[in-house]
PDB file of C-alpha atoms in Angstrom:
ATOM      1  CA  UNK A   1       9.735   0.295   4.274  1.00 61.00           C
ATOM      2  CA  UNK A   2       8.363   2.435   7.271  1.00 62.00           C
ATOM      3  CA  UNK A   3       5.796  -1.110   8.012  1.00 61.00           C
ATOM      4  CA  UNK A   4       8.918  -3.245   7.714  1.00 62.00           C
ATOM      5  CA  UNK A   5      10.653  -1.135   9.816  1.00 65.00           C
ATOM      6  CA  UNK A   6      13.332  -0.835   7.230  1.00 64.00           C
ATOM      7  CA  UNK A   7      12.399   3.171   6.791  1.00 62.00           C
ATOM      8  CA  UNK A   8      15.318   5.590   6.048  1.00 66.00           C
ATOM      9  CA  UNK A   9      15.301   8.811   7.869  1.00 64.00           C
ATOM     10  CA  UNK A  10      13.740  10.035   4.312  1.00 65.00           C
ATOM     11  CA  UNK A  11      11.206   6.967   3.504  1.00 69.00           C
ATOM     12  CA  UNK A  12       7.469   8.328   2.656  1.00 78.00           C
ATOM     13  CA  UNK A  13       4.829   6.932   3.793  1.00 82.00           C
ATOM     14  CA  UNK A  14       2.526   5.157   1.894  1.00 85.00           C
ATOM     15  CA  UNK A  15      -1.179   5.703   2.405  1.00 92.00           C
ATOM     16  CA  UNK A  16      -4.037   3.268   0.834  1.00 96.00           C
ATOM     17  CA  UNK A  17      -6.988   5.383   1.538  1.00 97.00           C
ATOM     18  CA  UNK A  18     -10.470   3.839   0.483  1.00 97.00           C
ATOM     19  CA  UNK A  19     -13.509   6.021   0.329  1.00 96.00           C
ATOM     20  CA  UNK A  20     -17.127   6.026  -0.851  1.00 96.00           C
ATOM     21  CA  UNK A  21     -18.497   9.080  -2.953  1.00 96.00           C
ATOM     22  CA  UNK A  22     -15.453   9.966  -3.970  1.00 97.00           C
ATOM     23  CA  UNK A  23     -14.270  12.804  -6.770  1.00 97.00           C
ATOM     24  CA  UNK A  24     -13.806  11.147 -10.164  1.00 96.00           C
ATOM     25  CA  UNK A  25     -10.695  13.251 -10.455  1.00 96.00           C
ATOM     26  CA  UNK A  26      -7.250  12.323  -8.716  1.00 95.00           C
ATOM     27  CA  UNK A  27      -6.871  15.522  -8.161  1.00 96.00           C
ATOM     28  CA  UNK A  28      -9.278  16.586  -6.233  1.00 97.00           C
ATOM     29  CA  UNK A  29      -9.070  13.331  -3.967  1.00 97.00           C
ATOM     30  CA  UNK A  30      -5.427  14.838  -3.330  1.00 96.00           C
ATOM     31  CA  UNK A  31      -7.074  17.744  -2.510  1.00 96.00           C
ATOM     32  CA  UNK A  32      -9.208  15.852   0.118  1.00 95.00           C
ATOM     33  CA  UNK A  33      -6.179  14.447   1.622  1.00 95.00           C
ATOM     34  CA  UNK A  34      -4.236  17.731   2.032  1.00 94.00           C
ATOM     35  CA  UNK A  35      -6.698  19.062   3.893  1.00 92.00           C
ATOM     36  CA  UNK A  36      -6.654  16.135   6.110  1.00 91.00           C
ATOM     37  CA  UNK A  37      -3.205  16.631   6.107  1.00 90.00           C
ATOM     38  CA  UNK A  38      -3.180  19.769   7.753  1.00 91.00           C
ATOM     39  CA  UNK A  39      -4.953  18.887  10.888  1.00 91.00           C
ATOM     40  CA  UNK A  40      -1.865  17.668  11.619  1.00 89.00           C
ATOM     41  CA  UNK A  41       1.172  19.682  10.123  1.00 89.00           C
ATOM     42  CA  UNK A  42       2.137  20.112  14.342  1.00 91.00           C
ATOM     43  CA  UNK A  43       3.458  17.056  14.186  1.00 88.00           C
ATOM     44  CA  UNK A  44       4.514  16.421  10.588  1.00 84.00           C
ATOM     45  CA  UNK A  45       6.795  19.814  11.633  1.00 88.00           C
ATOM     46  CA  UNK A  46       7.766  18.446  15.080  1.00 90.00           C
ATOM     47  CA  UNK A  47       9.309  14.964  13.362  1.00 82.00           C
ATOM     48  CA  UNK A  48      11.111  17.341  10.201  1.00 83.00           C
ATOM     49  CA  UNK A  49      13.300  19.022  13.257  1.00 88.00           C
ATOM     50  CA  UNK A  50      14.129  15.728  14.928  1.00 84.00           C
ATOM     51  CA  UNK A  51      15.602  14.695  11.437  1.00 79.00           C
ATOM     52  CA  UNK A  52      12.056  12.392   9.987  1.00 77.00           C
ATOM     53  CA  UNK A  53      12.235  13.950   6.617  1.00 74.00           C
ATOM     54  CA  UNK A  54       8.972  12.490   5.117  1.00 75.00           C
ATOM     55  CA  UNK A  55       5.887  12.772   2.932  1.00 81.00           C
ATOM     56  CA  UNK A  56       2.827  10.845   2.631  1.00 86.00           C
ATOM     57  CA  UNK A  57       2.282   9.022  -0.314  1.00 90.00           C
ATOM     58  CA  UNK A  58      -1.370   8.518  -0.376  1.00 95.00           C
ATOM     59  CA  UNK A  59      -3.542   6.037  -3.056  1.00 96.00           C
ATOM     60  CA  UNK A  60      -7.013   7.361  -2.657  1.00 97.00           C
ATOM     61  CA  UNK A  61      -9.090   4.442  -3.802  1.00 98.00           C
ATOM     62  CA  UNK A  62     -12.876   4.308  -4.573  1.00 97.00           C
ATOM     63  CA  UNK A  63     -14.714   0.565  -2.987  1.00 97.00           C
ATOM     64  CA  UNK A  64     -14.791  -0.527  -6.684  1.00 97.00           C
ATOM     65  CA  UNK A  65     -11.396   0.402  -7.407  1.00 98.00           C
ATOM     66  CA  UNK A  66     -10.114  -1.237  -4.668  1.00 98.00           C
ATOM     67  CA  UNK A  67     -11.218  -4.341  -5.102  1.00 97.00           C
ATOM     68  CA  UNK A  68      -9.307  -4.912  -8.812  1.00 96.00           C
ATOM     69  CA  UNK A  69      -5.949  -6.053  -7.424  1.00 94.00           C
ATOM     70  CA  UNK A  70      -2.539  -3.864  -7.799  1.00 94.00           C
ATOM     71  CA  UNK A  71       0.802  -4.468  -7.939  1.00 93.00           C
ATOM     72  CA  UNK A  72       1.433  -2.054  -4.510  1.00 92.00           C
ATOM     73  CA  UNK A  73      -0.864  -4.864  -2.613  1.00 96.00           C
ATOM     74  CA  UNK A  74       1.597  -8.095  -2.766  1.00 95.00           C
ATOM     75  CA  UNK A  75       3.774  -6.227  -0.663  1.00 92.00           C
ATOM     76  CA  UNK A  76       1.036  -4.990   1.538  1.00 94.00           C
ATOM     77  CA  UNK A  77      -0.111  -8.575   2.351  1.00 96.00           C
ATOM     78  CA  UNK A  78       3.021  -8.924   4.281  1.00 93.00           C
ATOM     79  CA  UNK A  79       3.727  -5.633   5.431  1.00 90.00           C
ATOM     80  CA  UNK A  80       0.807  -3.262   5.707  1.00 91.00           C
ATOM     81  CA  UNK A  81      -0.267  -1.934   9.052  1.00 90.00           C
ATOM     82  CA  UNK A  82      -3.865  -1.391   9.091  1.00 94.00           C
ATOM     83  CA  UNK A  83      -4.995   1.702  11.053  1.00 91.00           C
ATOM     84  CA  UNK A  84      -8.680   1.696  10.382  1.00 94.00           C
ATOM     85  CA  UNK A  85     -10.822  -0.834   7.504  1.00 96.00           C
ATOM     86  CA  UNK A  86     -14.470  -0.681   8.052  1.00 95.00           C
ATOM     87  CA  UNK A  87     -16.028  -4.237   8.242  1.00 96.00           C
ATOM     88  CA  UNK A  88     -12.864  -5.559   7.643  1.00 97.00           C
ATOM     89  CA  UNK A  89     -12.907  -4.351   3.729  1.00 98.00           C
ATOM     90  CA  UNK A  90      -9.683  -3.817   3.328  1.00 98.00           C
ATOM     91  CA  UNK A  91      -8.707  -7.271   5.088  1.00 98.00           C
ATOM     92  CA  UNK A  92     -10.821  -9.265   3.120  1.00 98.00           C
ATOM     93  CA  UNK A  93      -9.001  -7.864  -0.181  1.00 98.00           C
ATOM     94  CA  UNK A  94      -5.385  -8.733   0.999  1.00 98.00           C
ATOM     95  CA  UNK A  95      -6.548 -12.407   2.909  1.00 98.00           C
ATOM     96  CA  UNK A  96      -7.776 -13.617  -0.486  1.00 97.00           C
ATOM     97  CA  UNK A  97      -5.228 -12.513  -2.481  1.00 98.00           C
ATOM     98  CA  UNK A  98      -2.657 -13.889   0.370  1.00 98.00           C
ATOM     99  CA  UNK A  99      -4.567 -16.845   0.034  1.00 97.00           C
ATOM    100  CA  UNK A 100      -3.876 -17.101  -3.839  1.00 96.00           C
ATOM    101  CA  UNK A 101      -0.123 -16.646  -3.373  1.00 96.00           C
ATOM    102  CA  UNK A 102      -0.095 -19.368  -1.113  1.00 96.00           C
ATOM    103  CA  UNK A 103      -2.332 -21.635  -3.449  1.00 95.00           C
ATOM    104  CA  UNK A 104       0.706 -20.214  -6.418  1.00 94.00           C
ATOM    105  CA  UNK A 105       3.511 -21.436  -4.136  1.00 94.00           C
ATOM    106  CA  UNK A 106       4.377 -17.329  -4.685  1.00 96.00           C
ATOM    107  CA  UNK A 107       7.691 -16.062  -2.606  1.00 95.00           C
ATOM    108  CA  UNK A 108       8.690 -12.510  -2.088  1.00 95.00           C
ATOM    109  CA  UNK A 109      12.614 -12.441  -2.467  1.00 95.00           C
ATOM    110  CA  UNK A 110      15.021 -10.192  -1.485  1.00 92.00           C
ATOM    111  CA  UNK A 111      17.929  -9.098  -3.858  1.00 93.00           C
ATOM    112  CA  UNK A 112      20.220  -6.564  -2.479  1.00 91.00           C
ATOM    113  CA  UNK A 113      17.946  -3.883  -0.953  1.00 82.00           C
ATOM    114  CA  UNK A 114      14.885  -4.568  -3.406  1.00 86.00           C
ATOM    115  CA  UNK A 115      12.219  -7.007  -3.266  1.00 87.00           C
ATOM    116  CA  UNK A 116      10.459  -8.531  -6.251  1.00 90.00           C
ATOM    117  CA  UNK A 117       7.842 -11.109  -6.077  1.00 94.00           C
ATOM    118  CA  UNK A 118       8.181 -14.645  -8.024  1.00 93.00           C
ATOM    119  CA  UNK A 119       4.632 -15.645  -8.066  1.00 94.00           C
ATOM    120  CA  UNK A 120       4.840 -18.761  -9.772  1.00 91.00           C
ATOM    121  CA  UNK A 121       8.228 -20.954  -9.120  1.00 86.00           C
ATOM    122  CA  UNK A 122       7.487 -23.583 -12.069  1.00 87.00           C
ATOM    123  CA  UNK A 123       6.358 -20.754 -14.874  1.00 86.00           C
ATOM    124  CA  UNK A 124       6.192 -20.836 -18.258  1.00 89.00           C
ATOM    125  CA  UNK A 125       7.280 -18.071 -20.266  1.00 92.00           C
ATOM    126  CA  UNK A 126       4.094 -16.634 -22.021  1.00 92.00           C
ATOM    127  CA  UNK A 127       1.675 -18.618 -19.366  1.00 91.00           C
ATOM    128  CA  UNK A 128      -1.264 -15.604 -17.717  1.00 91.00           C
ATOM    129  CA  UNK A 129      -1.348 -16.142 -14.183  1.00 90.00           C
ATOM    130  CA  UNK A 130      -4.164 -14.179 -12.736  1.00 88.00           C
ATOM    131  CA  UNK A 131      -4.005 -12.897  -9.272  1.00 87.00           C
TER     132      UNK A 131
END
């Protein structure tokens, strides 16, 4: 919501984070990211007393991980803002799989205030489309 620009005075913020030599343990990635984190808590602070009441919501991804496709990146083909993406990495994962909702005829759709994804307008029940 906060790339949309649709972000509620309460919206996180979500964080795809991909990093080599990573922990094995999600844990200790989080770890990793509060300390980050901290660096700047000045002006996390500053926002929480102008009424920005949010947290980060980070996905700490390994390379290999991030290349198997999730359900968070359909969105994020229309709406993510990329800050940094060495040699284009992160690019590269959400231009092919834009390209494969194109080649589905795939169309996010709003309903009410939620947005689901139809990937496939003439699908079958039972049919595997792979992504």
């Amino acid at each position: 919501s906060v790339a949309r620009g649709e972000a509620r005075r309460d919206s996180d913020v979500d964080l795809v984070i991909v990093g080599r030599n990573l922990p094995k343990s999600k844990f200790k990635r989080l770890e990793l990211f509060e300390d980050a984190e901290s660096s700047i808590e000045d002006l996390v602070n500053e926002l929480w007393v102008r009424g920005y009441h949010f947290d980060f919501s980070p996905i700490i991804l390994s390379v290999e991980e991030a290349r198997r496709h999730r359900p968070l990146y359909l969105d994020l083909v229309l709406d993510a803002v990329i800050v940094f993406d060495r040699d284009s990495f992160f690019a590269g994962i959400l231009d092919g799989l834009a390209a494969r909702l194109r080649e589905l005829g795939a169309e996010r759709r709003l309903v009410g205030k939620r947005w689901y994804w139809v990937l496939k307008k003439s699908y079958r029940f039972g049919e595997v489309i792979e992504l």
